[in-house]
Short mmCIF file of C-alpha atoms in Angstrom, two decimals:
data_model
loop_
_atom_site.label_atom_id
_atom_site.label_comp_id
_atom_site.label_asym_id
_atom_site.label_seq_id
_atom_site.Cartn_x
_atom_site.Cartn_y
_atom_site.Cartn_z
CA GLY A 419 12.46 -16.39 -51.18
CA GLY A 420 15.51 -15.05 -52.31
CA ARG A 421 16.28 -17.49 -54.99
CA ALA A 422 16.75 -15.38 -58.16
CA LEU A 423 20.17 -13.92 -59.68
CA PRO A 424 21.27 -10.42 -58.67
CA HIS A 425 20.44 -8.58 -62.16
CA ILE A 426 16.97 -10.05 -62.18
CA LYS A 427 16.24 -9.04 -58.37
CA LYS A 428 17.40 -5.66 -59.27
CA ARG A 429 15.06 -5.19 -62.34
CA MET A 430 12.13 -6.62 -60.68
CA LYS A 431 12.54 -4.64 -57.29
CA THR A 432 13.02 -1.28 -59.78
CA ALA A 433 9.53 -2.53 -61.41
CA LYS A 434 7.92 -2.97 -58.10
CA GLU A 435 8.79 0.14 -56.46
CA ARG A 436 7.56 2.44 -59.52
CA TYR A 437 3.96 0.80 -59.24
CA SER A 438 3.85 0.25 -55.27
CA LYS A 439 3.96 3.95 -54.59
CA HIS A 440 0.27 3.97 -56.03
CA LEU A 441 -0.57 1.88 -53.00
CA CYS A 442 -1.35 3.58 -49.67
CA VAL A 443 -2.42 2.04 -46.55
CA ASN A 444 -5.96 3.27 -45.67
CA GLU A 445 -5.58 4.29 -41.79
CA ASP A 446 -9.41 4.33 -41.56
CA VAL A 447 -9.74 0.62 -42.80
CA LEU A 448 -6.93 -0.38 -40.58
CA ASN A 449 -8.36 1.07 -37.39
CA THR A 450 -11.75 -0.30 -38.13
CA LEU A 451 -10.20 -3.66 -38.33
CA LYS A 452 -8.12 -3.18 -35.31
CA TYR A 453 -11.13 -2.14 -33.30
CA LYS A 454 -13.38 -4.96 -34.53
CA ASP A 455 -11.12 -7.98 -34.50
CA MET A 456 -7.46 -7.70 -33.20
CA LEU A 457 -6.42 -11.26 -34.50
CA HIS A 458 -7.22 -10.29 -38.05
CA PHE A 459 -5.71 -6.93 -37.73
CA ARG A 460 -2.41 -8.63 -36.60
CA GLN A 461 -2.44 -11.10 -39.79
CA ALA A 462 -3.25 -8.16 -41.84
CA GLN A 463 -0.43 -6.43 -40.34
CA TYR A 464 1.76 -9.32 -41.02
CA LEU A 465 0.76 -9.48 -44.53
CA THR A 466 1.30 -6.09 -45.57
CA ARG A 467 4.67 -5.70 -43.97
CA GLU A 468 5.80 -8.76 -45.77
CA SER A 469 4.16 -8.38 -49.11
CA GLY A 470 4.13 -4.79 -49.17
CA TYR A 471 0.12 -4.67 -50.31
CA PRO A 472 -2.27 -2.80 -47.84
CA VAL A 473 -5.57 -3.84 -46.30
CA TYR A 474 -8.80 -2.52 -48.13
CA GLY A 475 -12.50 -2.19 -47.64
CA GLY A 476 -14.76 -0.78 -50.33
CA THR A 477 -14.28 -3.99 -51.99
CA ALA A 478 -16.82 -7.10 -52.67
CA THR A 479 -15.63 -10.59 -53.27
CA GLU A 480 -17.39 -13.28 -54.84
CA TYR A 481 -16.34 -17.09 -54.85
CA PHE A 482 -16.49 -19.71 -57.43
CA SER A 483 -15.63 -23.63 -57.63
CA PRO A 484 -15.57 -25.26 -59.68
CA ILE A 485 -14.46 -23.08 -62.67
CA GLU A 486 -17.09 -24.00 -65.06
CA ASP A 487 -19.34 -22.25 -62.84
CA MET A 488 -17.16 -19.09 -63.15
CA MET A 489 -16.98 -19.15 -67.06
CA PRO A 490 -20.00 -17.39 -67.66
CA ARG A 491 -19.24 -14.57 -65.15
CA LEU A 492 -15.72 -14.26 -66.64
CA LEU A 493 -17.07 -14.06 -70.43
CA GLU A 494 -19.64 -11.51 -69.09
CA GLU A 495 -17.06 -9.33 -67.02
CA LEU A 496 -14.89 -9.42 -70.43
CA ASN A 497 -17.59 -8.41 -72.68
CA ASN A 498 -18.09 -5.55 -70.12
CA ALA A 499 -14.80 -3.92 -70.77
CA GLU A 500 -14.33 -0.61 -71.83
CA LYS A 501 -10.85 0.26 -71.32
CA TYR A 502 -8.53 -2.31 -70.98
CA ILE A 503 -8.19 -5.99 -69.99
CA PHE A 504 -4.86 -7.15 -68.36
CA ILE A 505 -4.20 -11.01 -68.39
CA GLU A 506 -1.46 -12.98 -66.87
CA PHE A 507 -1.45 -16.72 -66.48
CA PHE A 508 1.13 -19.65 -66.09
CA ILE A 509 -0.69 -21.84 -68.55
CA LEU A 510 -2.44 -20.00 -71.44
CA ALA A 511 -3.39 -23.43 -73.38
CA GLU A 512 -5.28 -23.39 -76.57
CA GLY A 513 -8.85 -24.89 -76.60
CA GLN A 514 -12.65 -24.42 -75.90
CA MET A 515 -12.02 -22.36 -72.96
CA TRP A 516 -9.59 -19.89 -74.79
CA ASP A 517 -11.51 -20.07 -77.87
CA ARG A 518 -14.53 -18.46 -75.66
CA ILE A 519 -12.41 -15.58 -74.06
CA HIS A 520 -10.29 -14.98 -77.35
CA LYS A 521 -13.49 -14.38 -79.15
CA ILE A 522 -14.31 -11.53 -77.12
CA LEU A 523 -10.57 -10.14 -76.73
CA THR A 524 -10.76 -9.92 -80.60
CA GLU A 525 -14.04 -7.90 -80.91
CA LYS A 526 -12.62 -5.73 -77.67
CA ALA A 527 -9.41 -4.99 -79.45
CA LYS A 528 -11.17 -3.88 -82.45
CA ALA A 529 -13.34 -1.74 -80.54
CA GLY A 530 -10.29 -0.06 -79.20
CA VAL A 531 -10.19 -1.81 -75.76
CA GLU A 532 -6.35 -2.16 -74.63
CA ILE A 533 -5.40 -5.99 -74.31
CA LYS A 534 -2.12 -7.07 -72.50
CA ILE A 535 -1.43 -10.99 -71.94
CA ILE A 536 1.43 -12.23 -70.00
CA PHE A 537 2.14 -15.71 -69.81
CA ASP A 538 4.76 -18.03 -68.59
CA ASP A 539 6.78 -19.85 -71.44
CA PHE A 540 7.25 -23.10 -69.58
CA GLY A 541 3.95 -23.62 -68.69
CA SER A 542 2.46 -22.97 -71.71
CA ILE A 543 5.14 -24.48 -74.36
CA LYS A 544 3.12 -27.43 -75.52
CA ARG A 545 0.04 -26.09 -75.27
CA GLN A 546 -0.14 -23.49 -78.39
CA SER A 547 0.27 -23.96 -81.86
CA LYS A 548 3.00 -22.50 -84.12
CA GLY A 549 2.36 -18.84 -84.62
CA PHE A 550 0.26 -18.42 -81.80
CA VAL A 551 1.72 -15.13 -80.37
CA SER A 552 2.34 -13.60 -83.80
CA ARG A 553 -1.44 -14.14 -84.26
CA LEU A 554 -2.59 -12.54 -81.19
CA LYS A 555 -0.14 -9.43 -82.12
CA SER A 556 -1.86 -9.27 -85.55
CA GLU A 557 -5.06 -8.98 -83.79
CA GLY A 558 -3.88 -5.87 -81.72
CA ILE A 559 -3.46 -7.79 -78.58
CA GLU A 560 -0.07 -7.07 -76.93
CA VAL A 561 1.74 -10.17 -75.44
CA ALA A 562 4.70 -10.85 -73.27
CA VAL A 563 6.32 -14.21 -72.61
CA PHE A 564 7.70 -14.51 -69.03
CA ASN A 565 10.97 -16.13 -68.82
CA PRO A 566 11.33 -17.83 -72.00
CA ILE A 567 12.95 -21.48 -72.30
CA ASN A 568 16.60 -20.99 -73.09
CA PRO A 569 18.58 -23.78 -74.47
CA PHE A 570 21.69 -22.47 -72.34
CA MET A 571 19.89 -23.32 -69.03
CA ASN A 572 20.29 -20.57 -66.22
CA ILE A 573 19.21 -20.62 -62.77
CA PHE A 574 16.43 -18.33 -63.45
CA MET A 575 14.76 -21.21 -65.44
CA ASN A 576 13.66 -22.29 -62.15
CA ASN A 577 11.74 -19.19 -61.23
CA ARG A 578 8.57 -19.33 -62.95
CA ASN A 579 5.56 -17.22 -63.44
CA HIS A 580 2.62 -19.11 -61.38
CA ARG A 581 0.28 -16.21 -60.82
CA LYS A 582 -3.15 -16.05 -62.23
CA ILE A 583 -4.58 -12.54 -62.55
CA ILE A 584 -7.19 -10.89 -64.70
CA VAL A 585 -7.76 -6.88 -64.25
CA ILE A 586 -10.60 -5.18 -66.21
CA ASP A 587 -10.61 -1.56 -66.22
CA GLY A 588 -9.44 -1.30 -62.66
CA LYS A 589 -12.74 -2.11 -61.29
CA THR A 590 -12.55 -6.03 -61.27
CA ALA A 591 -10.20 -8.75 -60.75
CA PHE A 592 -10.15 -12.52 -60.98
CA THR A 593 -7.71 -14.68 -59.24
CA GLY A 594 -7.46 -18.45 -58.11
CA GLY A 595 -6.19 -21.55 -58.81
CA PHE A 596 -7.15 -22.00 -62.50
CA ASN A 597 -5.25 -21.52 -65.64
CA ILE A 598 -6.44 -20.91 -69.22
CA GLY A 599 -6.89 -24.55 -70.14
CA ASP A 600 -9.76 -26.87 -70.90
CA GLU A 601 -9.11 -29.24 -68.08
CA TYR A 602 -9.73 -26.45 -65.51
CA CYS A 603 -13.10 -26.40 -66.92
CA ASN A 604 -13.37 -29.90 -67.47
CA TYR A 605 -14.15 -29.48 -71.03
CA VAL A 606 -11.55 -32.55 -71.27
CA GLU A 607 -10.80 -35.09 -68.59
CA ARG A 608 -7.41 -35.42 -66.93
CA PHE A 609 -7.02 -37.17 -63.42
CA GLY A 610 -10.81 -37.40 -63.20
CA TYR A 611 -12.90 -34.53 -62.17
CA TRP A 612 -11.07 -31.27 -61.95
CA LYS A 613 -11.96 -29.44 -58.75
CA ASP A 614 -10.55 -25.62 -58.75
CA SER A 615 -11.53 -22.22 -57.68
CA ALA A 616 -11.40 -18.60 -58.34
CA VAL A 617 -12.69 -15.45 -56.59
CA ILE A 618 -13.31 -11.87 -58.12
CA ILE A 619 -12.86 -8.89 -56.54
CA LYS A 620 -14.62 -5.54 -57.53
CA GLY A 621 -13.73 -2.27 -55.84
CA SER A 622 -10.79 -0.61 -53.96
CA ALA A 623 -8.57 -3.71 -54.02
CA VAL A 624 -8.33 -4.23 -57.52
CA LYS A 625 -5.48 -1.65 -57.45
CA SER A 626 -3.19 -3.95 -55.96
CA PHE A 627 -3.79 -6.47 -58.71
CA LEU A 628 -3.30 -3.75 -61.19
CA CYS A 629 0.13 -3.07 -59.51
CA MET A 630 1.09 -6.92 -59.55
CA PHE A 631 0.36 -6.63 -63.26
CA CYS A 632 2.29 -3.47 -64.12
CA SER A 633 5.51 -4.43 -62.35
CA MET A 634 5.31 -8.18 -64.18
CA TRP A 635 4.94 -6.68 -67.47
CA GLU A 636 7.72 -4.07 -67.04
CA PHE A 637 9.75 -6.76 -65.51
CA THR A 638 9.15 -9.09 -68.76
CA THR A 639 8.83 -6.51 -71.78
CA ARG A 640 11.32 -3.58 -70.01
CA LYS A 641 8.61 -1.13 -71.21
CA PRO A 642 6.89 0.80 -68.01
CA ILE A 643 3.35 1.25 -68.08
CA LYS A 644 1.86 4.68 -66.85
CA MET A 645 -0.29 3.32 -63.69
CA GLU A 646 -2.09 6.54 -63.12
CA ASN A 647 -3.86 6.10 -66.25
CA TYR A 648 -5.16 2.66 -65.44
CA ILE A 649 -6.34 3.33 -61.71
CA CYS A 650 -10.01 3.54 -61.23
CA ASP A 651 -10.73 4.75 -57.81
CA PHE A 652 -13.97 2.83 -57.55
CA SER A 653 -15.42 1.62 -54.14
CA VAL A 654 -18.32 -0.86 -53.33
CA GLU A 655 -20.46 -1.55 -50.60
CA SER A 656 -18.51 -4.41 -48.65
CA ASP A 657 -18.49 -5.95 -45.21
CA GLY A 658 -15.19 -7.33 -44.85
CA PHE A 659 -11.42 -6.83 -45.48
CA VAL A 660 -9.35 -8.05 -48.46
CA ILE A 661 -5.61 -7.71 -49.07
CA PRO A 662 -4.49 -9.20 -52.39
CA TYR A 663 -0.66 -10.20 -52.23
CA SER A 664 2.01 -11.58 -54.41
CA ASP A 665 5.16 -13.47 -53.38
CA ASP A 666 8.47 -13.73 -55.60
CA PRO A 667 11.73 -15.09 -55.53
CA ILE A 668 13.64 -12.09 -55.47
CA ASP A 669 13.39 -10.91 -52.05
CA ASP A 670 14.02 -12.92 -48.54
CA LYS A 671 10.51 -12.40 -47.59
CA ASN A 672 7.78 -15.17 -47.60
CA PRO A 673 4.21 -13.97 -47.20
CA ALA A 674 2.82 -16.55 -48.88
CA GLU A 675 3.87 -19.56 -46.53
CA GLY A 676 3.92 -16.68 -43.60
CA ILE A 677 0.14 -16.04 -43.95
CA TYR A 678 -0.65 -19.76 -43.94
CA MET A 679 1.39 -20.21 -40.48
CA GLN A 680 -0.16 -16.78 -39.32
CA ILE A 681 -3.73 -18.64 -39.99
CA LEU A 682 -2.92 -21.72 -38.17
CA SER A 683 -1.32 -20.22 -35.10
CA THR A 684 -4.36 -17.77 -34.38
CA ALA A 685 -7.07 -20.12 -35.47
CA GLN A 686 -9.20 -20.72 -32.45
CA ARG A 687 -11.61 -23.39 -33.59
CA TYR A 688 -10.78 -24.85 -37.20
CA VAL A 689 -8.57 -24.79 -40.26
CA TYR A 690 -9.63 -26.28 -43.39
CA ILE A 691 -6.87 -26.49 -46.19
CA ALA A 692 -6.99 -27.77 -49.87
CA THR A 693 -3.84 -28.09 -51.82
CA PRO A 694 -2.71 -30.50 -54.70
CA TYR A 695 0.49 -31.09 -53.38
CA LEU A 696 1.40 -31.37 -49.69
CA ILE A 697 5.22 -31.09 -49.82
CA ILE A 698 6.21 -29.08 -46.83
CA ASP A 699 9.37 -27.92 -44.94
CA ASN A 700 9.80 -29.07 -41.24
CA ALA A 701 8.30 -25.34 -40.08
CA MET A 702 5.09 -25.59 -41.77
CA LYS A 703 4.83 -29.34 -40.73
CA ASP A 704 5.48 -28.33 -37.04
CA CYS A 705 2.93 -25.49 -37.42
CA LEU A 706 0.44 -27.84 -38.91
CA MET A 707 1.13 -30.36 -36.24
CA MET A 708 0.87 -27.82 -33.20
CA ALA A 709 -2.32 -26.58 -34.23
CA ALA A 710 -3.81 -30.07 -34.17
CA LYS A 711 -2.14 -30.87 -31.15
CA SER A 712 -3.72 -27.89 -29.16
CA GLY A 713 -7.04 -28.95 -30.25
CA ILE A 714 -7.71 -27.25 -33.63
CA ASP A 715 -9.82 -29.29 -36.06
CA VAL A 716 -7.28 -29.14 -39.00
CA ARG A 717 -8.23 -30.91 -42.18
CA ILE A 718 -6.33 -30.93 -45.31
CA ALA A 719 -8.04 -31.97 -48.71
CA VAL A 720 -5.70 -33.30 -51.19
CA PRO A 721 -6.38 -34.91 -54.76
CA HIS A 722 -7.21 -38.81 -54.81
CA ILE A 723 -6.08 -38.89 -58.55
CA PRO A 724 -2.91 -37.17 -58.58
CA ASP A 725 -1.37 -35.57 -61.74
CA LYS A 726 2.34 -36.55 -60.76
CA TRP A 727 3.02 -39.91 -59.45
CA TYR A 728 6.07 -39.02 -57.53
CA VAL A 729 4.84 -35.87 -56.25
CA ASP A 730 1.79 -38.09 -55.00
CA TYR A 731 4.29 -40.01 -52.95
CA VAL A 732 6.26 -37.32 -51.60
CA THR A 733 2.79 -36.12 -50.36
CA LYS A 734 2.02 -39.05 -48.52
CA TYR A 735 5.29 -39.27 -47.04
CA ASN A 736 4.06 -36.43 -44.64
CA TYR A 737 0.82 -38.15 -43.90
CA LEU A 738 1.43 -40.58 -40.71
CA GLU A 739 3.45 -37.62 -38.60
CA LEU A 740 0.30 -35.21 -39.18
CA LEU A 741 -2.11 -38.04 -38.63
CA GLU A 742 -0.40 -38.96 -35.36
CA ALA A 743 -0.69 -35.03 -34.22
CA GLY A 744 -4.33 -35.27 -35.02
CA VAL A 745 -4.48 -33.57 -38.32
CA LYS A 746 -6.95 -35.16 -40.66
CA ILE A 747 -6.35 -35.99 -44.10
CA TYR A 748 -8.80 -36.30 -47.06
CA GLU A 749 -8.37 -37.34 -50.28
CA TYR A 750 -10.90 -35.89 -53.07
CA THR A 751 -12.34 -39.02 -54.51
CA PRO A 752 -13.83 -37.91 -57.68
CA GLY A 753 -10.31 -36.83 -59.06
CA PHE A 754 -7.91 -33.84 -58.68
CA ILE A 755 -8.30 -30.76 -56.40
CA HIS A 756 -6.17 -28.19 -57.89
CA SER A 757 -7.73 -25.40 -55.60
CA LYS A 758 -5.27 -23.75 -52.94
CA LEU A 759 -7.63 -22.31 -49.94
CA PHE A 760 -7.40 -21.83 -46.61
CA VAL A 761 -10.58 -21.08 -44.01
CA SER A 762 -10.78 -20.55 -40.66
CA ASP A 763 -13.08 -19.59 -37.86
CA ASP A 764 -15.84 -18.98 -39.94
CA SER A 765 -13.98 -15.45 -40.40
CA VAL A 766 -10.83 -15.30 -42.50
CA ALA A 767 -9.60 -17.36 -45.99
CA THR A 768 -7.17 -16.96 -48.42
CA VAL A 769 -7.86 -18.05 -52.49
CA GLY A 770 -5.03 -18.02 -54.73
CA THR A 771 -2.19 -19.75 -56.62
CA VAL A 772 -0.03 -20.75 -53.54
CA ASN A 773 0.58 -24.46 -53.45
CA MET A 774 1.78 -26.07 -50.18
CA ASP A 775 5.29 -26.85 -51.68
CA TYR A 776 8.78 -25.91 -52.31
CA ARG A 777 8.11 -24.37 -55.47
CA SER A 778 5.20 -22.13 -54.68
CA PHE A 779 6.72 -20.96 -51.27
CA ASP A 780 10.36 -20.34 -52.72
CA PHE A 781 10.94 -20.47 -56.49
CA HIS A 782 7.79 -19.22 -58.12
CA PHE A 783 5.97 -15.69 -58.56
CA GLU A 784 2.65 -16.36 -56.89
CA CYS A 785 -0.62 -14.16 -55.65
CA GLY A 786 -3.57 -14.80 -53.81
CA VAL A 787 -5.94 -12.84 -51.66
CA TRP A 788 -6.75 -12.80 -48.12
CA ILE A 789 -10.47 -12.00 -46.94
CA ALA A 790 -11.62 -11.43 -43.62
CA ASN A 791 -15.23 -10.89 -41.76
CA CYS A 792 -17.48 -11.30 -45.11
CA GLN A 793 -20.00 -13.78 -46.76
CA THR A 794 -17.36 -15.15 -48.95
CA VAL A 795 -15.38 -16.78 -46.41
CA MET A 796 -18.92 -18.92 -45.34
CA ASP A 797 -18.86 -19.90 -49.20
CA ILE A 798 -15.80 -21.02 -49.14
CA LYS A 799 -16.48 -22.96 -46.01
CA GLU A 800 -19.77 -24.54 -47.63
CA ASP A 801 -17.41 -25.67 -50.45
CA PHE A 802 -15.14 -27.08 -47.90
CA LEU A 803 -17.78 -29.06 -46.48
CA SER A 804 -19.11 -30.44 -49.64
CA ILE A 805 -15.17 -31.45 -50.62
CA PHE A 806 -15.10 -33.46 -47.45
CA ASP A 807 -18.32 -35.05 -48.14
CA ARG A 808 -16.85 -36.39 -51.50
CA SER A 809 -13.36 -37.52 -49.98
CA GLU A 810 -12.24 -40.58 -48.09
CA GLU A 811 -10.69 -39.63 -44.88
CA ILE A 812 -7.45 -41.78 -44.33
CA LYS A 813 -7.47 -43.19 -41.03
CA ILE A 814 -4.26 -43.83 -39.16
CA GLU A 815 -4.89 -47.46 -38.16
CA ALA A 816 -5.25 -48.33 -42.09
CA TRP A 817 -2.35 -45.94 -43.07
CA ARG A 818 -0.09 -47.74 -40.76
CA LYS A 819 -0.63 -50.85 -42.62
CA ARG A 820 0.32 -49.57 -46.12
CA PRO A 821 2.63 -51.70 -48.22
CA ILE A 822 6.19 -51.89 -47.41
CA ALA A 823 7.10 -51.01 -51.09
CA ASP A 824 4.73 -47.79 -50.87
CA ARG A 825 6.53 -46.55 -47.69
CA LEU A 826 10.10 -47.02 -49.28
CA LYS A 827 9.06 -45.13 -52.54
CA GLN A 828 7.68 -42.19 -49.93
CA ALA A 829 10.94 -42.21 -47.67
CA PHE A 830 13.03 -42.27 -50.88
CA LEU A 831 11.28 -39.80 -53.33
CA HIS A 832 11.01 -37.47 -50.22
CA ILE A 833 14.81 -36.85 -50.23
CA PHE A 834 14.15 -34.97 -53.59
CA ALA A 835 11.19 -32.89 -52.34
CA PRO A 836 12.96 -29.25 -52.66
CA PHE A 837 13.04 -29.97 -56.52
CA MET A 838 9.82 -30.96 -57.09
#
């Protein structure tokens, strides 16, 4: 963290403080977790202290992968909205996926449902036709563009809003790796089959996603939201623990990378990881290697068909050291895996927007959800097993024999890793 300009940091800090006062730690939930499961209590303590978001019970979670499986549920939830729909994405692209969502949004806006949308200018710039935003505004939909591209580039241009959040009525929230764009649903093909994931949460923990959205809305538009009017104290039956969290470049805290390391260093049996990019710093590499060397079954799934050739070389630069330490690497043969997932020991998982790279860990606004001790964790594990089944495992003997030209490209491009 800590890569943004002082005036920007101050603006974000003010916005965050206004809304985070609505988030309180539920001591009962915390004590139950402590009593049941000391290991995950420690992870939860870490994540709460580092990100500022509390642990919740009373929250149901549901996992979806691929995104085309999630779409009917998303449309259904949007259709059921009565008060408001808040949407925040890195990419909001026109196309079939957007058309389906937009159709419901316009109907809802006519019916008096409040709709606010935030998208990142850099993420969406070539993906919308002229007048896109003004058309939405004329339909009664409020729009905020995050960090508009500026011909006089400043350092903040590097800080993009990579979060993916949908909040409906304070009762339901979505997050995951997906954006609004046709490739995410495989309506169009880019880089083979696109494998992504999402999680729906219902209940108490939605309040944290609402808080994230409100602070980003104020940060972007300079208009505060009266969050108390949007909170819905809505608890559902659940068997586990949930922490939605966000990570931004305005402080020196690093919850997103930190929780990944926590999971790796507290694992007893296995850690499965999915990431589109593997551009890691030495601390993360050491953490992966130490887990593998201590007998933990560490497996990483990465794309077989990359979206950026130069990133692919840098991802592969790390293979040898990891393989030598006993980390298993799987390339997802059907295409591009864009999911950002961790699962460990049948008991804990994270789903979100956080890639294993410098951009996600240091420069971007990101979010995710930590889930422990519930069925969803097993659903994520099942998904991993099907990913490994359809992947090619990189074997160390074969990898050592790769062409010299590839090795040179990998070593050279690795120098630029922090900029990718």
